[in-house]
């Protein structure tokens, strides 16, 4: 079989082919995909056969109850998503510019960056470009990197979650983060004398990030190192506000980066236990798609982030007044 060429692909492939691939990937059902595209099922089926004939292999496995991407089909579908997301971005940016705007900047950020240097960098950028539209998505690194890969974000402030990701992304470190255990001020654990062991802490109810997140990975690794089983009473959430409210309303514990806790500790409603969980999280930093030119707005934001990261954060090196439980 002759190898594919870029000229041949560009001359034959149409956007409707990309739409079929992504719609079928989402629905896993040819009838549903055809209906969503306002096509008859035979027309959609022929389009899929034409695609598979062009590439020379099956893109979807036909199962009794679903159509699942084949191993060879997965990268084709992944690129289809990227190309359509690029097209959506093109249309959105052009409409914004025609309406007198200055484009959009799509940022993803982990919780550790969201309350500290990122808002300061965004504020600086908005002073320079007041009509720039900025969209911020806060999530865990693993989910944000999927959005970045599929071109639904311009850059991510987070962490790489797998050693192989350096092949896809460029990473510039900004800060590392020690993890602390936080509870409400009148929690029963604040009235003890001894520093609680991990085995003791694991018996309490917890608020934790999902298992796929780097923060949860540090927590689980620390437990495993001491032979402690994972807590069985857990609420999983990435929301800092939900976590803080649950802490106030219950005897739950949470493990969070120190930078996230600076302002809550200043309120006097929360305290840190004298327990650092595991090793500090690896540096979080600026993550961009490898070998891709960034828009000028993203480059300007990155310059502000670099400058702010070089400065010590207020209250990070010292404990907030009344913020940590001290033992006699």
Backbone as numpy.savetxt, mean C-alpha at the origin, in Angstrom:
# Nx Ny Nz CAx CAy CAz Cx Cy Cz
7.26 -21.34 -34.15 6.41 -20.14 -34.15 7.29 -18.90 -34.15
6.97 -17.96 -35.05 7.75 -16.73 -35.14 7.54 -15.88 -33.89
8.61 -15.23 -33.41 8.44 -14.37 -32.23 7.58 -13.15 -32.55
6.91 -12.66 -31.51 6.11 -11.44 -31.67 7.04 -10.25 -31.85
6.53 -9.23 -32.52 7.26 -7.98 -32.67 6.39 -6.84 -32.15
7.03 -5.77 -31.69 6.27 -4.60 -31.22 5.43 -4.03 -32.35
6.00 -3.96 -33.57 5.25 -3.41 -34.71 4.00 -4.25 -34.98
4.17 -5.58 -34.93 3.01 -6.44 -35.17 1.95 -6.29 -34.09
2.39 -6.18 -32.84 1.44 -6.02 -31.73 0.69 -4.70 -31.85
1.41 -3.62 -32.11 0.77 -2.30 -32.20 -0.14 -2.21 -33.41
0.18 -2.94 -34.47 -0.65 -2.90 -35.66 -1.93 -3.71 -35.55
-1.93 -4.68 -34.64 -3.10 -5.57 -34.55 -3.94 -5.32 -33.30
-3.28 -5.14 -32.16 -4.00 -5.07 -30.89 -4.84 -3.81 -30.80
-6.03 -3.92 -30.26 -6.94 -2.79 -30.09 -7.31 -2.65 -28.61
-7.76 -1.46 -28.25 -8.15 -1.23 -26.86 -9.30 -2.14 -26.45
-10.18 -2.49 -27.39 -11.29 -3.38 -27.03 -10.77 -4.75 -26.59
-9.60 -5.16 -27.16 -9.00 -6.41 -26.72 -8.56 -6.31 -25.26
-7.95 -5.17 -24.91 -7.51 -4.96 -23.53 -8.70 -4.94 -22.58
-9.78 -4.29 -23.02 -10.98 -4.22 -22.18 -11.55 -5.62 -21.95
-11.55 -6.46 -22.98 -12.05 -7.82 -22.82 -11.19 -8.59 -21.80
-9.88 -8.46 -21.92 -9.00 -9.20 -21.00 -9.21 -8.77 -19.56
-9.29 -7.48 -19.31 -9.44 -7.01 -17.93 -10.85 -7.27 -17.40
-11.86 -7.16 -18.25 -13.23 -7.43 -17.82 -13.41 -8.91 -17.49
-12.80 -9.75 -18.31 -12.88 -11.19 -18.06 -12.05 -11.57 -16.84
-10.94 -10.89 -16.64 -10.12 -11.14 -15.45 -10.90 -10.79 -14.18
-11.72 -9.74 -14.26 -12.49 -9.30 -13.09 -13.69 -10.22 -12.86
-14.38 -10.61 -13.92 -15.62 -11.38 -13.76 -15.39 -12.89 -13.75
-14.32 -13.33 -14.41 -14.02 -14.77 -14.56 -15.17 -15.53 -15.22
-15.97 -14.81 -16.00 -17.14 -15.41 -16.66 -17.33 -14.72 -18.00
-17.31 -15.49 -19.09 -17.38 -14.89 -20.42 -18.73 -14.22 -20.67
-19.81 -14.85 -20.19 -21.14 -14.25 -20.39 -21.22 -12.90 -19.68
-20.74 -12.84 -18.44 -20.77 -11.58 -17.69 -19.88 -10.54 -18.34
-18.71 -10.96 -18.85 -17.81 -10.01 -19.51 -18.44 -9.46 -20.78
-19.08 -10.34 -21.55 -19.74 -9.88 -22.78 -20.85 -8.89 -22.46
-21.65 -9.20 -21.44 -22.73 -8.30 -21.05 -22.19 -6.94 -20.61
-21.09 -6.93 -19.84 -20.52 -5.67 -19.39 -20.00 -4.83 -20.55
-19.56 -5.50 -21.63 -19.03 -4.78 -22.80 -20.08 -4.54 -23.87
-21.33 -4.93 -23.57 -22.43 -4.77 -24.52 -22.15 -5.53 -25.82
-21.63 -6.76 -25.67 -21.37 -7.64 -26.79 -22.20 -8.91 -26.64
-22.42 -9.60 -27.73 -23.00 -10.93 -27.63 -21.92 -11.89 -27.15
-22.35 -12.98 -26.54 -21.34 -13.93 -26.06 -20.53 -14.53 -27.20
-21.15 -14.87 -28.36 -20.33 -15.38 -29.47 -19.28 -14.37 -29.94
-19.64 -13.06 -29.93 -18.67 -12.05 -30.36 -17.51 -11.96 -29.38
-17.81 -12.02 -28.09 -16.75 -11.98 -27.09 -15.88 -13.22 -27.17
-16.51 -14.38 -27.39 -15.78 -15.63 -27.50 -14.83 -15.61 -28.70
-15.31 -15.06 -29.84 -14.45 -14.96 -31.03 -13.28 -14.01 -30.78
-13.55 -12.90 -30.08 -12.49 -11.94 -29.80 -11.40 -12.60 -28.94
-11.82 -13.40 -27.96 -10.86 -14.09 -27.11 -10.06 -15.11 -27.91
-10.73 -15.84 -28.80 -10.02 -16.81 -29.64 -9.01 -16.11 -30.53
-9.39 -14.95 -31.07 -8.46 -14.18 -31.92 -7.23 -13.76 -31.11
-7.45 -13.33 -29.87 -6.34 -12.93 -29.01 -5.41 -14.11 -28.75
-5.99 -15.24 -28.42 -5.18 -16.43 -28.11 -4.46 -16.92 -29.36
-5.10 -16.77 -30.51 -4.43 -17.15 -31.75 -3.27 -16.23 -32.05
-3.43 -14.93 -31.78 -2.36 -13.97 -32.03 -1.15 -14.25 -31.13
-1.41 -14.49 -29.84 -0.30 -14.73 -28.91 0.25 -16.15 -29.02
-0.56 -17.06 -29.47 -0.07 -18.42 -29.66 -0.22 -19.31 -28.45
-1.04 -18.91 -27.49 -1.28 -19.75 -26.32 -2.60 -19.33 -25.67
-3.14 -20.23 -24.82 -4.39 -19.94 -24.12 -4.14 -18.89 -23.05
-5.02 -17.90 -22.99 -4.92 -16.85 -21.98 -5.74 -17.19 -20.74
-6.82 -17.94 -20.93 -7.69 -18.33 -19.83 -7.94 -19.84 -19.90
-8.01 -20.45 -18.74 -8.35 -21.86 -18.63 -9.86 -21.97 -18.47
-10.48 -22.74 -19.33 -11.94 -22.92 -19.30 -12.29 -24.00 -18.28
-12.86 -23.58 -17.16 -13.31 -24.50 -16.13 -14.84 -24.52 -16.11
-15.44 -25.54 -15.47 -16.91 -25.62 -15.48 -17.60 -24.38 -14.92
-17.04 -23.78 -13.90 -17.73 -22.66 -13.25 -16.99 -21.33 -13.36
-15.86 -21.32 -14.00 -15.10 -20.06 -14.08 -14.05 -20.17 -15.17
-13.53 -19.01 -15.55 -12.41 -18.92 -16.48 -11.27 -18.24 -15.73
-10.18 -18.98 -15.54 -9.07 -18.47 -14.76 -7.87 -18.20 -15.67
-7.12 -17.13 -15.41 -5.93 -16.85 -16.23 -4.95 -18.01 -16.19
-4.37 -18.34 -17.33 -3.32 -19.34 -17.38 -2.00 -18.70 -16.93
-1.01 -19.54 -16.72 0.29 -19.02 -16.29 0.87 -18.06 -17.33
0.69 -18.37 -18.62 1.17 -17.48 -19.67 0.24 -16.29 -19.86
-1.03 -16.49 -19.54 -1.98 -15.40 -19.69 -1.84 -14.31 -18.65
-1.36 -14.66 -17.46 -1.28 -13.67 -16.37 -0.47 -12.44 -16.73
0.76 -12.56 -17.30 1.49 -11.34 -17.65 0.81 -10.52 -18.74
0.14 -11.18 -19.67 -0.58 -10.44 -20.71 -1.71 -9.62 -20.08
-2.45 -10.24 -19.18 -3.55 -9.54 -18.51 -3.02 -8.41 -17.63
-1.90 -8.66 -16.95 -1.30 -7.62 -16.11 -0.92 -6.40 -16.94
-0.35 -6.62 -18.11 0.00 -5.49 -18.98 -1.25 -4.82 -19.55
-2.30 -5.59 -19.79 -3.55 -4.98 -20.26 -4.09 -3.99 -19.22
-4.04 -4.39 -17.95 -4.48 -3.48 -16.89 -3.64 -2.21 -16.88
-2.33 -2.36 -17.01 -1.45 -1.20 -16.99 -1.76 -0.24 -18.13
-1.93 -0.80 -19.33 -2.18 0.04 -20.50 -3.51 0.78 -20.37
-4.54 0.11 -19.86 -5.82 0.77 -19.69 -5.76 1.82 -18.60
-5.03 1.55 -17.53 -4.88 2.56 -16.48 -4.13 3.78 -17.01
-3.13 3.55 -17.88 -2.43 4.66 -18.52 -3.40 5.48 -19.37
-4.27 4.80 -20.10 -5.25 5.51 -20.93 -6.22 6.33 -20.08
-6.68 5.74 -18.97 -7.56 6.47 -18.06 -6.86 7.72 -17.52
-5.59 7.56 -17.17 -4.83 8.71 -16.65 -4.67 9.78 -17.72
-4.42 9.38 -18.94 -4.29 10.35 -20.04 -5.56 11.16 -20.20
-6.70 10.48 -20.23 -7.97 11.18 -20.39 -8.22 12.12 -19.22
-7.97 11.65 -18.01 -8.19 12.46 -16.81 -7.30 13.70 -16.81
-6.02 13.51 -17.16 -5.10 14.65 -17.16 -5.46 15.67 -18.24
-5.84 15.18 -19.41 -6.20 16.11 -20.48 -7.44 16.90 -20.10
-8.45 16.22 -19.54 -9.66 16.93 -19.12 -9.34 17.96 -18.04
-8.45 17.60 -17.14 -8.07 18.53 -16.08 -7.36 19.74 -16.65
-6.44 19.52 -17.58 -5.71 20.63 -18.18 -6.63 21.53 -19.01
-7.57 20.94 -19.74 -8.50 21.73 -20.54 -9.41 22.57 -19.67
-9.66 22.10 -18.43 -10.52 22.85 -17.51 -9.73 23.89 -16.71
-8.44 24.04 -17.02 -7.63 25.05 -16.33 -6.86 24.52 -15.15
-6.85 23.19 -14.96 -6.12 22.63 -13.84 -4.65 22.43 -14.17
-3.93 21.85 -13.25 -2.49 21.63 -13.41 -2.14 20.16 -13.23
-3.07 19.29 -13.59 -2.78 17.87 -13.52 -3.04 17.29 -12.14
-2.73 15.98 -12.02 -2.96 15.25 -10.77 -1.69 14.53 -10.37
-1.54 14.36 -9.07 -0.46 13.56 -8.51 -1.09 12.51 -7.60
-0.82 11.24 -7.88 -1.43 10.13 -7.15 -0.38 9.49 -6.26
-0.58 9.60 -4.95 0.41 9.17 -3.97 -0.18 8.05 -3.11
0.61 7.04 -2.83 0.26 6.03 -1.85 1.22 6.13 -0.68
0.73 5.94 0.53 1.59 6.09 1.71 1.17 5.12 2.80
2.16 4.62 3.53 1.90 3.82 4.72 1.59 4.75 5.89
1.05 4.19 6.95 0.63 5.00 8.09 1.78 5.76 8.73
2.98 5.16 8.76 4.11 5.81 9.42 4.47 7.13 8.76
4.31 7.21 7.45 4.67 8.44 6.74 3.53 9.45 6.74
2.28 8.95 6.78 1.12 9.83 6.61 1.01 10.94 7.65
1.33 10.72 8.96 1.13 11.81 9.91 2.34 12.72 10.07
3.43 12.45 9.37 4.64 13.20 9.64 5.15 13.93 8.41
6.18 13.40 7.75 6.86 14.17 6.71 6.03 14.32 5.44
5.15 13.37 5.13 4.40 13.48 3.88 3.45 14.68 3.88
2.63 14.91 4.93 1.78 16.11 4.90 2.58 17.40 4.78
3.74 17.44 5.43 4.56 18.64 5.32 5.07 18.83 3.90
5.46 17.74 3.25 5.93 17.83 1.87 4.79 18.23 0.92
3.60 17.66 1.16 2.44 18.03 0.33 2.09 19.50 0.50
2.15 19.98 1.75 1.84 21.40 2.00 2.81 22.30 1.25
4.08 21.95 1.25 5.06 22.72 0.50 4.75 22.72 -0.99
4.44 21.53 -1.51 4.15 21.41 -2.94 2.92 22.21 -3.32
1.90 22.21 -2.47 0.68 22.96 -2.77 0.92 24.47 -2.74
1.86 24.91 -1.89 2.20 26.33 -1.90 2.85 26.73 -3.22
3.63 25.81 -3.78 4.28 26.08 -5.06 3.31 25.93 -6.24
2.40 24.96 -6.13 1.48 24.64 -7.24 0.07 24.52 -6.67
-0.55 25.64 -6.36 -1.85 25.59 -5.66 -2.97 24.92 -6.44
-2.85 24.85 -7.75 -3.93 24.26 -8.55 -3.65 22.81 -8.93
-2.60 22.26 -8.38 -2.32 20.84 -8.59 -3.28 20.02 -7.74
-3.90 19.01 -8.36 -4.80 18.10 -7.63 -3.98 16.92 -7.11
-4.02 16.72 -5.79 -3.24 15.65 -5.16 -4.19 14.65 -4.52
-4.00 13.38 -4.84 -4.82 12.30 -4.29 -3.91 11.40 -3.46
-4.27 11.19 -2.20 -3.46 10.38 -1.28 -4.24 9.14 -0.86
-3.62 7.98 -1.05 -4.21 6.71 -0.62 -3.33 6.12 0.47
-3.91 5.88 1.65 -3.16 5.30 2.77 -3.49 3.82 2.89
-2.46 2.98 2.85 -2.66 1.54 2.91 -1.36 0.89 3.37
-1.35 -0.43 3.43 -0.12 -1.15 3.73 0.73 -1.25 2.46
2.03 -1.47 2.66 2.95 -1.45 1.53 2.60 -2.49 0.47
2.20 -3.69 0.90 1.93 -4.74 -0.08 0.80 -4.35 -1.03
-0.22 -3.70 -0.51 -1.34 -3.29 -1.37 -0.97 -2.09 -2.22
-0.22 -1.17 -1.65 0.18 0.01 -2.41 1.08 -0.36 -3.58
1.94 -1.35 -3.41 2.85 -1.73 -4.48 2.10 -2.36 -5.65
0.99 -3.01 -5.38 0.15 -3.52 -6.47 -0.42 -2.35 -7.26
-0.91 -1.32 -6.54 -1.44 -0.14 -7.21 -0.36 0.57 -8.02
0.86 0.62 -7.49 1.96 1.25 -8.22 2.31 0.44 -9.46
2.38 -0.87 -9.32 2.71 -1.73 -10.46 1.69 -1.57 -11.59
0.43 -1.45 -11.22 -0.63 -1.35 -12.22 -0.88 0.10 -12.67
0.01 1.00 -12.27 0.00 2.40 -12.70 -1.23 3.15 -12.24
-1.72 2.78 -11.06 -2.81 3.56 -10.46 -2.26 4.56 -9.44
-0.95 4.55 -9.23 -0.27 5.52 -8.38 0.99 5.99 -9.09
1.41 7.24 -8.78 2.65 7.76 -9.35 3.86 7.36 -8.51
3.69 7.32 -7.21 4.78 6.92 -6.32 4.18 6.46 -5.00
4.98 5.72 -4.25 4.56 5.19 -2.96 5.60 5.56 -1.92
5.12 5.96 -0.74 5.99 6.12 0.41 5.74 4.91 1.30
6.62 3.94 1.24 6.39 2.69 1.95 7.64 1.84 1.98
7.45 0.52 1.99 8.55 -0.43 2.06 8.39 -1.50 0.98
9.49 -1.97 0.47 9.45 -3.16 -0.38 9.12 -4.35 0.51
8.30 -5.25 0.01 7.83 -6.37 0.82 8.42 -7.70 0.39
9.21 -7.72 -0.69 9.84 -8.96 -1.15 11.16 -8.61 -1.80
12.16 -9.49 -1.61 13.50 -9.19 -2.12 13.53 -9.01 -3.63
12.61 -9.64 -4.35 12.63 -9.57 -5.82 12.09 -8.24 -6.34
11.46 -7.44 -5.49 10.80 -6.23 -5.98 11.78 -5.15 -6.43
13.06 -5.29 -6.07 14.03 -4.31 -6.57 14.17 -4.39 -8.09
13.69 -5.48 -8.69 13.69 -5.59 -10.15 12.59 -4.76 -10.80
11.53 -4.49 -10.04 10.41 -3.71 -10.56 10.47 -2.24 -10.16
10.99 -1.98 -8.96 10.88 -0.64 -8.40 12.25 -0.11 -7.97
12.34 1.22 -7.98 13.47 1.91 -7.35 13.04 2.31 -5.94
13.98 2.19 -5.00 13.68 2.48 -3.60 14.74 3.42 -3.04
14.28 4.54 -2.45 15.17 5.49 -1.79 14.75 5.59 -0.32
15.59 5.11 0.62 15.17 5.09 2.03 15.03 6.49 2.61
14.08 6.62 3.55 13.86 7.87 4.26 14.09 7.70 5.76
13.34 6.79 6.41 13.47 6.61 7.86 13.18 5.15 8.25
13.78 4.73 9.37 13.37 3.45 9.95 12.43 3.75 11.13
11.78 2.70 11.63 10.72 2.91 12.61 10.72 1.85 13.70
10.98 2.20 14.97 10.78 1.24 16.06 9.28 1.05 16.33
8.89 -0.16 16.64 7.49 -0.46 16.93 7.27 -0.48 18.44
6.20 0.14 18.89 5.88 0.22 20.32 4.49 -0.33 20.58
4.29 -0.81 21.82 2.97 -1.27 22.25 2.26 -0.11 22.93
1.06 0.20 22.47 0.30 1.33 22.99 -1.03 0.83 23.54
-1.45 1.44 24.67 -2.73 1.13 25.31 -3.33 2.44 25.80
-4.60 2.37 26.22 -5.20 3.56 26.82 -4.55 3.83 28.19
-4.66 5.04 28.67 -3.95 5.44 29.88 -4.33 4.61 31.10
-5.60 4.23 31.27 -6.00 3.49 32.48 -6.10 1.98 32.23
-5.38 1.48 31.25 -5.37 0.05 30.96 -4.78 -0.72 32.15
-5.30 -1.94 32.46 -4.75 -2.72 33.59 -3.24 -2.94 33.51
-2.68 -3.04 32.31 -1.25 -3.28 32.19 -0.41 -2.09 32.64
-1.02 -0.92 32.76 -0.26 0.25 33.20 -0.09 0.29 34.71
-0.77 -0.62 35.44 -0.70 -0.58 36.89 0.27 -1.61 37.46
0.89 -2.41 36.59 1.85 -3.40 37.08 3.22 -2.78 37.32
4.10 -3.58 37.91 5.46 -3.12 38.19 6.43 -3.69 37.17
6.34 -4.99 36.89 7.28 -5.63 35.98 6.92 -5.32 34.52
7.94 -5.27 33.68 7.71 -5.12 32.25 7.08 -6.41 31.74
5.89 -6.36 31.12 5.22 -7.60 30.71 6.01 -8.32 29.63
6.02 -9.64 29.69 6.68 -10.45 28.66 5.78 -10.52 27.43
6.36 -10.94 26.32 5.55 -11.12 25.11 4.48 -12.18 25.32
4.80 -13.22 26.08 3.81 -14.27 26.36 2.62 -13.69 27.10
2.86 -12.78 28.04 1.76 -12.12 28.76 0.96 -11.23 27.83
1.66 -10.46 27.02 0.97 -9.54 26.11 0.12 -10.30 25.09
0.61 -11.46 24.65 -0.11 -12.21 23.62 -1.45 -12.72 24.11
-1.67 -12.78 25.43 -2.95 -13.25 25.96 -4.02 -12.16 25.94
-3.62 -10.93 25.68 -4.59 -9.83 25.60 -5.14 -9.71 24.19
-6.28 -9.07 24.03 -6.78 -8.82 22.67 -5.93 -7.75 21.97
-5.78 -7.88 20.66 -4.88 -7.02 19.90 -5.58 -6.39 18.70
-5.07 -5.24 18.31 -5.41 -4.62 17.02 -4.14 -4.64 16.19
-4.19 -5.32 15.05 -2.99 -5.53 14.25 -3.24 -5.27 12.77
-2.17 -4.98 12.06 -2.24 -4.90 10.60 -2.43 -6.31 10.02
-2.86 -6.43 8.77 -3.01 -7.75 8.15 -1.69 -8.50 8.09
-1.78 -9.81 7.96 -0.60 -10.67 7.98 0.38 -10.35 6.86
-0.10 -9.79 5.77 0.78 -9.51 4.63 1.60 -8.24 4.81
1.33 -7.45 5.83 2.02 -6.17 5.99 3.37 -6.35 6.68
4.36 -5.50 6.36 5.67 -5.59 7.03 5.57 -5.42 8.55
4.68 -4.53 9.02 4.55 -4.29 10.45 4.09 -5.56 11.17
3.13 -6.24 10.59 2.66 -7.49 11.19 3.77 -8.55 11.13
4.56 -8.52 10.06 5.65 -9.47 9.95 6.66 -9.32 11.07
7.00 -8.08 11.44 7.92 -7.84 12.55 7.32 -8.38 13.85
6.03 -8.12 14.06 5.34 -8.59 15.27 5.37 -10.11 15.35
5.01 -10.79 14.27 4.96 -12.25 14.28 6.36 -12.85 14.43
7.36 -12.22 13.83 8.74 -12.70 13.97 9.21 -12.59 15.41
8.84 -11.49 16.08 9.22 -11.31 17.49 8.58 -12.39 18.36
7.32 -12.70 18.09 6.66 -13.77 18.84 7.35 -15.11 18.61
7.63 -15.42 17.35 8.26 -16.69 17.01 9.62 -16.83 17.66
10.38 -15.72 17.74 11.72 -15.77 18.33 11.69 -16.14 19.80
10.56 -15.85 20.47 10.44 -16.19 21.90 9.54 -17.39 22.13
9.15 -18.07 21.04 8.33 -19.26 21.16 6.91 -18.98 21.63
6.38 -17.79 21.32 5.05 -17.39 21.75 4.09 -17.52 20.57
2.94 -18.15 20.80 1.95 -18.28 19.73 1.26 -16.95 19.49
0.76 -16.79 18.29 0.09 -15.54 17.92 -1.19 -15.36 18.72
-1.58 -14.12 19.02 -2.85 -13.88 19.72 -4.02 -14.45 18.93
-5.00 -15.00 19.65 -6.18 -15.53 18.95 -7.37 -14.58 19.03
-7.19 -13.44 19.70 -8.25 -12.43 19.79 -7.73 -11.17 19.11
-8.02 -11.05 17.82 -7.39 -10.02 17.00 -8.42 -9.30 16.15
-8.29 -7.98 16.05 -8.99 -7.19 15.04 -7.93 -6.71 14.06
-8.12 -6.98 12.77 -7.17 -6.55 11.76 -7.69 -5.29 11.07
-6.87 -4.26 11.04 -7.23 -3.03 10.34 -5.97 -2.25 10.04
-6.00 -1.47 8.98 -4.91 -0.55 8.67 -5.25 0.88 9.06
-6.45 1.09 9.58 -6.90 2.44 9.93 -6.34 2.87 11.28
-5.59 3.95 11.30 -5.04 4.46 12.56 -6.17 5.01 13.44
-7.12 5.72 12.85 -8.22 6.29 13.63 -9.05 5.19 14.29
-9.34 4.14 13.53 -10.09 3.01 14.11 -9.30 2.37 15.25
-8.01 2.19 15.04 -7.16 1.60 16.07 -7.18 2.44 17.35
-7.01 3.74 17.22 -6.97 4.61 18.39 -8.31 4.61 19.13
-9.41 4.58 18.38 -10.72 4.56 19.03 -10.97 3.24 19.75
-10.56 2.13 19.12 -10.71 0.82 19.77 -9.89 0.75 21.05
-8.72 1.35 21.05 -7.91 1.36 22.26 -8.62 2.08 23.40
-9.29 3.18 23.08 -10.00 3.93 24.11 -11.21 3.17 24.63
-11.85 2.38 23.76 -13.11 1.73 24.10 -12.95 0.31 24.63
-11.73 -0.17 24.80 -11.55 -1.58 25.17 -10.21 -1.75 25.89
-9.93 -3.01 26.24 -8.64 -3.37 26.84 -7.66 -3.87 25.78
-7.90 -3.54 24.54 -7.05 -4.04 23.46 -5.70 -3.34 23.47
-4.71 -4.02 22.86 -3.36 -3.50 22.68 -3.13 -3.31 21.18
-2.24 -2.40 20.85 -1.86 -2.22 19.45 -0.36 -2.03 19.37
0.21 -2.42 18.25 1.62 -2.17 17.99 1.70 -1.24 16.79
2.37 -0.10 17.00 2.39 0.95 15.98 3.77 1.61 15.93
4.11 2.23 14.81 5.37 2.98 14.74 5.33 4.19 15.66
6.47 4.57 16.18 6.55 5.68 17.13 6.08 6.99 16.50
6.38 7.22 15.23 6.01 8.50 14.61 4.50 8.67 14.53
3.77 7.57 14.34 2.31 7.64 14.29 1.74 8.05 15.63
2.46 7.73 16.71 1.92 7.90 18.06 2.24 9.25 18.68
3.04 10.05 18.05 3.49 11.28 18.71 2.31 12.16 19.13
1.41 12.47 18.23 0.29 13.34 18.58 -0.73 12.66 19.50
-1.11 11.40 19.27 -1.99 10.74 20.25 -1.42 10.74 21.67
-0.11 10.53 21.82 0.49 10.53 23.15 0.40 11.92 23.79
0.53 12.95 22.98 0.46 14.31 23.52 -0.94 14.61 24.07
-1.97 13.88 23.61 -3.32 14.11 24.10 -3.50 13.61 25.53
-2.60 12.73 26.00 -2.70 12.19 27.35 -3.64 11.01 27.47
-4.26 10.57 26.38 -5.21 9.45 26.44 -4.54 8.09 26.28
-3.30 8.07 25.81 -2.62 6.81 25.51 -1.25 6.80 26.18
-0.74 5.60 26.43 0.61 5.45 26.96 1.31 4.30 26.23
2.63 4.36 26.24 3.43 3.28 25.69 3.89 2.36 26.80
3.81 1.07 26.57 4.42 0.13 27.48 5.92 0.09 27.22
6.67 -0.28 28.25 8.12 -0.37 28.10 8.47 -1.64 27.35
8.10 -1.67 26.12 8.35 -2.87 25.32 8.48 -2.46 23.86
9.64 -2.66 23.28 9.83 -2.47 21.84 9.68 -3.83 21.19
8.85 -3.92 20.17 8.55 -5.20 19.54 9.53 -5.45 18.40
10.35 -6.49 18.55 11.24 -6.91 17.47 12.25 -5.85 17.10
12.87 -6.05 15.95 13.80 -5.06 15.44 13.00 -3.94 14.79
13.61 -2.76 14.67 12.87 -1.69 13.98 12.46 -2.13 12.59
11.32 -1.63 12.14 10.92 -1.87 10.76 12.02 -1.34 9.84
12.23 -2.06 8.73 13.17 -1.56 7.74 12.78 -0.15 7.32
13.74 0.59 6.84 13.48 1.95 6.40 12.28 1.99 5.44
11.38 2.95 5.69 10.41 3.24 4.64 11.02 4.30 3.74
10.53 4.38 2.53 11.14 5.31 1.60 10.28 5.56 0.39
10.89 6.19 -0.60 10.21 6.57 -1.84 10.34 5.41 -2.82
9.23 4.91 -3.29 9.22 3.79 -4.23 8.59 4.25 -5.54
9.30 4.05 -6.63 8.80 4.41 -7.96 9.04 3.24 -8.92
8.34 3.26 -10.03 8.53 2.22 -11.03 9.91 2.38 -11.68
10.61 1.28 -11.83 11.97 1.31 -12.37 11.95 1.71 -13.84
12.97 2.49 -14.23 13.17 2.89 -15.63 11.98 3.64 -16.21
11.36 4.46 -15.40 10.22 5.24 -15.88 10.40 6.70 -15.45
10.21 7.61 -16.38 10.38 9.03 -16.09 9.21 9.52 -15.24
9.52 10.18 -14.14 8.48 10.69 -13.24 7.97 12.03 -13.73
6.69 12.33 -13.49 6.20 13.68 -13.78 6.90 14.71 -12.90
6.93 15.94 -13.36 7.64 16.99 -12.63 7.07 17.19 -11.23
5.76 16.98 -11.08 5.14 17.14 -9.76 5.66 16.11 -8.78
5.84 14.87 -9.25 6.38 13.81 -8.38 7.83 14.11 -8.02
8.59 14.61 -8.98 9.99 14.94 -8.68 10.07 16.07 -7.65
9.18 17.05 -7.75 9.18 18.15 -6.78 8.82 17.65 -5.39
7.83 16.74 -5.29 7.46 16.19 -3.99 8.63 15.42 -3.39
9.32 14.65 -4.20 10.44 13.85 -3.71 11.54 14.75 -3.14
11.80 15.88 -3.77 12.80 16.80 -3.24 12.40 17.32 -1.85
11.13 17.63 -1.68 10.66 18.07 -0.36 10.79 16.94 0.67
10.45 15.72 0.27 10.56 14.58 1.18 12.00 14.37 1.62
12.94 14.47 0.70 14.35 14.30 1.05 14.79 15.33 2.08
14.39 16.58 1.85 14.81 17.64 2.77 14.20 17.45 4.15
12.92 17.09 4.19 12.25 16.90 5.49 12.77 15.68 6.22
13.09 14.62 5.49 13.59 13.41 6.13 14.96 13.61 6.76
15.69 14.58 6.25 17.02 14.85 6.80 16.96 15.58 8.14
15.78 16.07 8.50 15.62 16.79 9.76 15.10 15.85 10.83
15.48 16.04 12.11 14.90 15.21 13.18 13.44 15.58 13.38
12.60 14.54 13.57 11.18 14.79 13.83 10.98 15.24 15.26
10.16 16.26 15.43 9.88 16.77 16.78 9.22 15.68 17.61
9.82 15.40 18.77 9.20 14.46 19.69 9.49 13.01 19.40
10.25 12.70 18.34 10.49 11.30 18.01 11.64 10.74 18.83
12.67 11.54 19.05 13.81 11.01 19.79 13.54 10.93 21.28
12.70 11.82 21.82 12.35 11.78 23.23 10.91 11.38 23.41
10.56 10.86 24.55 9.19 10.45 24.81 8.33 11.66 25.09
7.08 11.60 24.66 6.14 12.66 24.98 5.91 12.68 26.48
5.62 13.86 27.00 5.41 13.98 28.45 4.27 13.09 28.89
4.55 12.22 29.82 3.52 11.30 30.30 3.20 10.20 29.35
4.01 10.03 28.28 3.64 9.11 27.23 4.10 7.69 27.42
4.97 7.40 28.37 5.46 6.04 28.52 5.31 5.60 29.98
4.94 4.35 30.12 4.79 3.80 31.48 6.16 3.49 32.03
6.57 4.17 33.08 7.87 3.94 33.71 7.68 3.00 34.90
8.63 2.09 35.10 8.56 1.13 36.21 9.51 1.55 37.31
9.10 1.46 38.54 9.99 1.80 39.64 11.12 0.80 39.74
